[in-house]
mmCIF file of C-alpha atoms in Angstrom:
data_model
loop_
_atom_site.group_PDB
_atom_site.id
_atom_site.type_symbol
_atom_site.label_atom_id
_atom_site.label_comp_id
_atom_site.label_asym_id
_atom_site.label_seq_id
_atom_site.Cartn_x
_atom_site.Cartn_y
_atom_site.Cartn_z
ATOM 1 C CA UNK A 1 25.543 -112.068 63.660
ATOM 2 C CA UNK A 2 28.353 -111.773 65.752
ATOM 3 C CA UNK A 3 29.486 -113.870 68.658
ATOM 4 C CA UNK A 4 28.945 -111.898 71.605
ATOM 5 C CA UNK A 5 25.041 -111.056 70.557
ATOM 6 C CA UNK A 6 24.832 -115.567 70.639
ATOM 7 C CA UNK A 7 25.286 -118.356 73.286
ATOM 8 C CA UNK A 8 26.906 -121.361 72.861
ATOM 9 C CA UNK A 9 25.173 -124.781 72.823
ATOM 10 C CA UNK A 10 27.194 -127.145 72.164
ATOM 11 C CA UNK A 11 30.158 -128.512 69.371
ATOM 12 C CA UNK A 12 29.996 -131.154 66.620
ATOM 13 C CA UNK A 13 31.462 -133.875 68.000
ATOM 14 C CA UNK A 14 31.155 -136.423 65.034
ATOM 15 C CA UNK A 15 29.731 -137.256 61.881
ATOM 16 C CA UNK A 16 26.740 -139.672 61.955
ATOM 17 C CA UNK A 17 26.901 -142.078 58.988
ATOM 18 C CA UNK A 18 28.197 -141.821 55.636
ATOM 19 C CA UNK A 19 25.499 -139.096 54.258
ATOM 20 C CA UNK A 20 26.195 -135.998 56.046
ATOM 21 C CA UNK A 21 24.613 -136.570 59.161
ATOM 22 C CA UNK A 22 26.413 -135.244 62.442
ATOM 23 C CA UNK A 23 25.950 -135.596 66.283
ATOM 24 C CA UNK A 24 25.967 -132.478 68.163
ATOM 25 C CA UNK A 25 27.115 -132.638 71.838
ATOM 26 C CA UNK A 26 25.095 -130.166 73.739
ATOM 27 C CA UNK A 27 26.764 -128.166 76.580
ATOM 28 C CA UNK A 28 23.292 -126.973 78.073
ATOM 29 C CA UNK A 29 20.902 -127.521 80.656
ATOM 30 C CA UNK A 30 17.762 -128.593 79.100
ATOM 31 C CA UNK A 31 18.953 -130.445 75.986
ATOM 32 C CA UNK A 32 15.073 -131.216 75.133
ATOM 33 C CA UNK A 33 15.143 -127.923 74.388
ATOM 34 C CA UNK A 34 16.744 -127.762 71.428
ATOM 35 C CA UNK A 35 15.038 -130.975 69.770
ATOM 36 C CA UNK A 36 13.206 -129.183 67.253
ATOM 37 C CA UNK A 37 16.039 -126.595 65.912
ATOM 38 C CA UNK A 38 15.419 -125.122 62.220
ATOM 39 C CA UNK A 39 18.762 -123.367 62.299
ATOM 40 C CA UNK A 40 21.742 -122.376 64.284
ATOM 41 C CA UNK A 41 24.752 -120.500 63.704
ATOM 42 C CA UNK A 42 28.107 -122.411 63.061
ATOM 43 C CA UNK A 43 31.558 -120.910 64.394
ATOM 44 C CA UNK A 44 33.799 -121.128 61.366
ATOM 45 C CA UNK A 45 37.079 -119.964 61.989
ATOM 46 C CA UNK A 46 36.272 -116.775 64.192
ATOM 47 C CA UNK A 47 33.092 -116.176 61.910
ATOM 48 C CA UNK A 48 29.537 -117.195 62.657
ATOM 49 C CA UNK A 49 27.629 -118.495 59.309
ATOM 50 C CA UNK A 50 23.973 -119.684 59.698
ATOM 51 C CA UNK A 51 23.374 -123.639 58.587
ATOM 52 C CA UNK A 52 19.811 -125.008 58.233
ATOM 53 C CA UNK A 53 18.604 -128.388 59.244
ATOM 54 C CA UNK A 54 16.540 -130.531 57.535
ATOM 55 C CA UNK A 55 16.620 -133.002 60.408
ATOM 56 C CA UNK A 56 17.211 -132.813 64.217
ATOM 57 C CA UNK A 57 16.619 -135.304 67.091
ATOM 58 C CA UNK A 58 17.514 -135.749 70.714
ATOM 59 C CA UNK A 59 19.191 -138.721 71.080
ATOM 60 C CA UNK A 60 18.744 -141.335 74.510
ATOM 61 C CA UNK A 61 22.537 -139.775 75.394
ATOM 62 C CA UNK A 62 21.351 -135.981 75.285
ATOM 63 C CA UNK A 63 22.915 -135.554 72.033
ATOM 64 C CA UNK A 64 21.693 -133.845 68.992
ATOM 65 C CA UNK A 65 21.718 -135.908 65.552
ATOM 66 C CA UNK A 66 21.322 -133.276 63.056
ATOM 67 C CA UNK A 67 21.225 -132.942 58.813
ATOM 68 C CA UNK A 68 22.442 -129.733 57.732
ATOM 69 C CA UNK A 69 20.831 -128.691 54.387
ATOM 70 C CA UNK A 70 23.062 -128.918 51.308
ATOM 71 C CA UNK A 71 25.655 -131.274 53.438
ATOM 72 C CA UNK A 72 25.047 -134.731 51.855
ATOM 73 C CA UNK A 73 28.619 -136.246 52.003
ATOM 74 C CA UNK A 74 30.852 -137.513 54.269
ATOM 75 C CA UNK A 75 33.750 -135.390 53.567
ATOM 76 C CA UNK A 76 31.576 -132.214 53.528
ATOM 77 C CA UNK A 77 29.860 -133.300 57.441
ATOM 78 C CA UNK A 78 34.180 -133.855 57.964
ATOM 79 C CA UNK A 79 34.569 -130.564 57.539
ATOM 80 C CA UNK A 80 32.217 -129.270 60.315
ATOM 81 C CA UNK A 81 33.696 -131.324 63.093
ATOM 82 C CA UNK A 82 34.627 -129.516 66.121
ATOM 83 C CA UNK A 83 32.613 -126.493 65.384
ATOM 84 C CA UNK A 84 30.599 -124.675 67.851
ATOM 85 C CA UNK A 85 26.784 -124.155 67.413
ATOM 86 C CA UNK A 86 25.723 -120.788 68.526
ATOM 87 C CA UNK A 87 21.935 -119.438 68.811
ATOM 88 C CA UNK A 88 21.188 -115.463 69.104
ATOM 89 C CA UNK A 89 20.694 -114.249 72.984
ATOM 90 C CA UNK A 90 17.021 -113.004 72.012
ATOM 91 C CA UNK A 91 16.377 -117.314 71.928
ATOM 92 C CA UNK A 92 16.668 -117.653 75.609
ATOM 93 C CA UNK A 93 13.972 -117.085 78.173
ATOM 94 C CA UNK A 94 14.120 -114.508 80.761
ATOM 95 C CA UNK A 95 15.365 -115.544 83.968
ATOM 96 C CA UNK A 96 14.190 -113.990 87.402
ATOM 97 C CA UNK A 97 14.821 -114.113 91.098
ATOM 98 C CA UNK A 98 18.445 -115.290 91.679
ATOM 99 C CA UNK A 99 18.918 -117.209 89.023
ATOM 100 C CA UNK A 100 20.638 -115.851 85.774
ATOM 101 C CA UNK A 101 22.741 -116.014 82.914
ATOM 102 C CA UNK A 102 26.729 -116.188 82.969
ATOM 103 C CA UNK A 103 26.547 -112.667 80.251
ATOM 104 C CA UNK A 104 23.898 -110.951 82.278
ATOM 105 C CA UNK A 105 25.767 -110.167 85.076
ATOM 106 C CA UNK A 106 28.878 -108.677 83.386
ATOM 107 C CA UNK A 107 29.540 -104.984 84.687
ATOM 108 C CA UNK A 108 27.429 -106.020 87.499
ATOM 109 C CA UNK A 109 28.824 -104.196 90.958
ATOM 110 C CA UNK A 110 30.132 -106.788 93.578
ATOM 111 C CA UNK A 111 28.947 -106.892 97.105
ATOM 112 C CA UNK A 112 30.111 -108.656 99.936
ATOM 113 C CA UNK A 113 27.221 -109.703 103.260
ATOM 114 C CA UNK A 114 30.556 -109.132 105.300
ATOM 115 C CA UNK A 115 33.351 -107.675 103.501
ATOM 116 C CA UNK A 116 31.228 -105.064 101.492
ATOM 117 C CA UNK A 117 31.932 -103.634 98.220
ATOM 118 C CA UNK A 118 34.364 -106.272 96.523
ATOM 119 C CA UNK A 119 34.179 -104.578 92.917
ATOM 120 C CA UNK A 120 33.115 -105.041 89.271
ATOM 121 C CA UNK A 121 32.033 -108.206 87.908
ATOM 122 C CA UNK A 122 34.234 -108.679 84.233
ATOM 123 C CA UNK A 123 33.637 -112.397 83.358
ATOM 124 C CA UNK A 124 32.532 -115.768 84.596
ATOM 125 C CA UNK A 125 35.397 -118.039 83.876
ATOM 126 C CA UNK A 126 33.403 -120.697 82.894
ATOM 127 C CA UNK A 127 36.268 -124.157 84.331
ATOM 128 C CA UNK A 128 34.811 -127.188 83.997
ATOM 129 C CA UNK A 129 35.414 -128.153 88.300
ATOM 130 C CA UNK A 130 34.448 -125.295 88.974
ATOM 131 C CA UNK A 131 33.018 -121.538 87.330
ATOM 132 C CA UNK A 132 34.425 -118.565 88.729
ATOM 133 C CA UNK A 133 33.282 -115.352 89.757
ATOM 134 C CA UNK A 134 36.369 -112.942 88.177
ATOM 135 C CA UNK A 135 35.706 -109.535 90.139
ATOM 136 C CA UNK A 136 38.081 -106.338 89.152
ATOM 137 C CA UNK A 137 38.371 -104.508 92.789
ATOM 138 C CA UNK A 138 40.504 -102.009 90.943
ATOM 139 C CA UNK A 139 43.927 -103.439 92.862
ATOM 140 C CA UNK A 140 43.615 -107.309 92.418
ATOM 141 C CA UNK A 141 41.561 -109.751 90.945
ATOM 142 C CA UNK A 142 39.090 -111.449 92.764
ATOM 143 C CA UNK A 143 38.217 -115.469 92.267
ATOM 144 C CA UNK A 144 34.891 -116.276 93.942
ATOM 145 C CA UNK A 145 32.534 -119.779 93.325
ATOM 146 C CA UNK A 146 29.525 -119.862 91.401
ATOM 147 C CA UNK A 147 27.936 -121.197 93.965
ATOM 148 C CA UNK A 148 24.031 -120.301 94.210
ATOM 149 C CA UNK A 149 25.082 -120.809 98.281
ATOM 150 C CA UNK A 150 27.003 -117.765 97.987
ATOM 151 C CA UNK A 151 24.389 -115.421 96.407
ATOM 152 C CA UNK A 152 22.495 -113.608 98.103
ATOM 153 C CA UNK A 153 20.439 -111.497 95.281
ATOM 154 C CA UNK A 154 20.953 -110.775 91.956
ATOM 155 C CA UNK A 155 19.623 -106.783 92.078
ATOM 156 C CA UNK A 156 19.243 -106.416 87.882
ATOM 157 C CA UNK A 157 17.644 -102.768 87.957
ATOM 158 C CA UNK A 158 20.737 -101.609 90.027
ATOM 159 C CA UNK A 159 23.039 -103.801 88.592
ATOM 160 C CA UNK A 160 24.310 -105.548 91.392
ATOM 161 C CA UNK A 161 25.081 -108.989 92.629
ATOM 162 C CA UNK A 162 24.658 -110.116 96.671
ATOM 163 C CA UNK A 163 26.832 -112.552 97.422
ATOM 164 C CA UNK A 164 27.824 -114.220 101.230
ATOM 165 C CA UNK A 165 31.374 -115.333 101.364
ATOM 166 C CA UNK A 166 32.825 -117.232 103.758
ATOM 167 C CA UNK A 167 34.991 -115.661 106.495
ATOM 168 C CA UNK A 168 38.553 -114.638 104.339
ATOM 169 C CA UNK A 169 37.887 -115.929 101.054
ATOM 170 C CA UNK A 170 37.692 -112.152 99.701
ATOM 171 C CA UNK A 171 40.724 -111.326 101.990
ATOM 172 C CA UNK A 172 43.148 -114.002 100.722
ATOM 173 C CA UNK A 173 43.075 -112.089 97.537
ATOM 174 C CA UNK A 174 43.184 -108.109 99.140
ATOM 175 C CA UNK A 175 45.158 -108.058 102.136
ATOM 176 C CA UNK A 176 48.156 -107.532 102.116
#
């Protein structure tokens, strides 16, 4: 599995006791989704390795307190800290109207209510304030909000994303 076919869910933040247990903190919007997890894939060094649990809760705080299989010690659970836990892209539910994933809209042409064609969507630069629409208008790089305000439509058969900007935030970044 690689990471770009995956989605991140969260990190191990610590170990849970002295026999292997760890607490996951989720970084998602429905943690009681993920209550009832059989496996997940583990980011080790650049490298995604599938772990299996043989016990997974939801905590009161929203985090996950999870047993990996064949990690029964406290220096082995040590050892996972800080990694990522990734689950496959086929795992989450299709979205629809204007609502969507960060990934989906890669690649996805740019328009402007006002302004008009802005450019190509390359990333969501995902800042904790504040995520960030990074558009490519083939001179400059454009910074816009993820702000559901601000979109319009999100037009998936023609690959396109409808946003309405204020007055000159598109034009601090292209005029000259």
């Amino acid at each position: 599995m690689k990471l770009k076919d995956c989605y991140f869910i969260g990190h191990v933040s610590r170990k849970h006791g002295f026999k292997g247990d760890l607490l996951v903190k989720l970084d998602v919007d429905n943690p009681s989704a993920y209550k009832n997890l059989e496996s997940v894939f583990l980011d080790r060094k650049g490298r995604l390795v599938p772990f299996f649990l043989s016990y997974c809760k939801l905590t009161t705080k929203g985090h996950l307190h999870i047993h990996f299989e064949g990690i029964d010690t406290e220096e082995q659970a040590l050892k996972l800290c800080s990694s990522g836990l990734y689950l496959p892209l086929s795992f989450l539910p299709d979205l629809t109207g204007n609502k969507f994933y960060y990934h989906e809209v890669e690649d996805f042409k740019v328009v402007d209510k006002n302004y008009g064609e802005v450019g190509i969507l390359k990333e969501i630069v995902n800042q904790k304030a504040q995520p960030l629409f990074a558009i490519e208008n083939g001179v400059k790089e454009v910074l816009i909000p993820v702000d559901d305000s601000l979109i319009e439509k999100v037009d998936r058969e023609n690959k396109t994303l409808f946003l309405n900007c204020p007055e000159g935030l598109i034009e601090i970044y292209l005029d000259e």
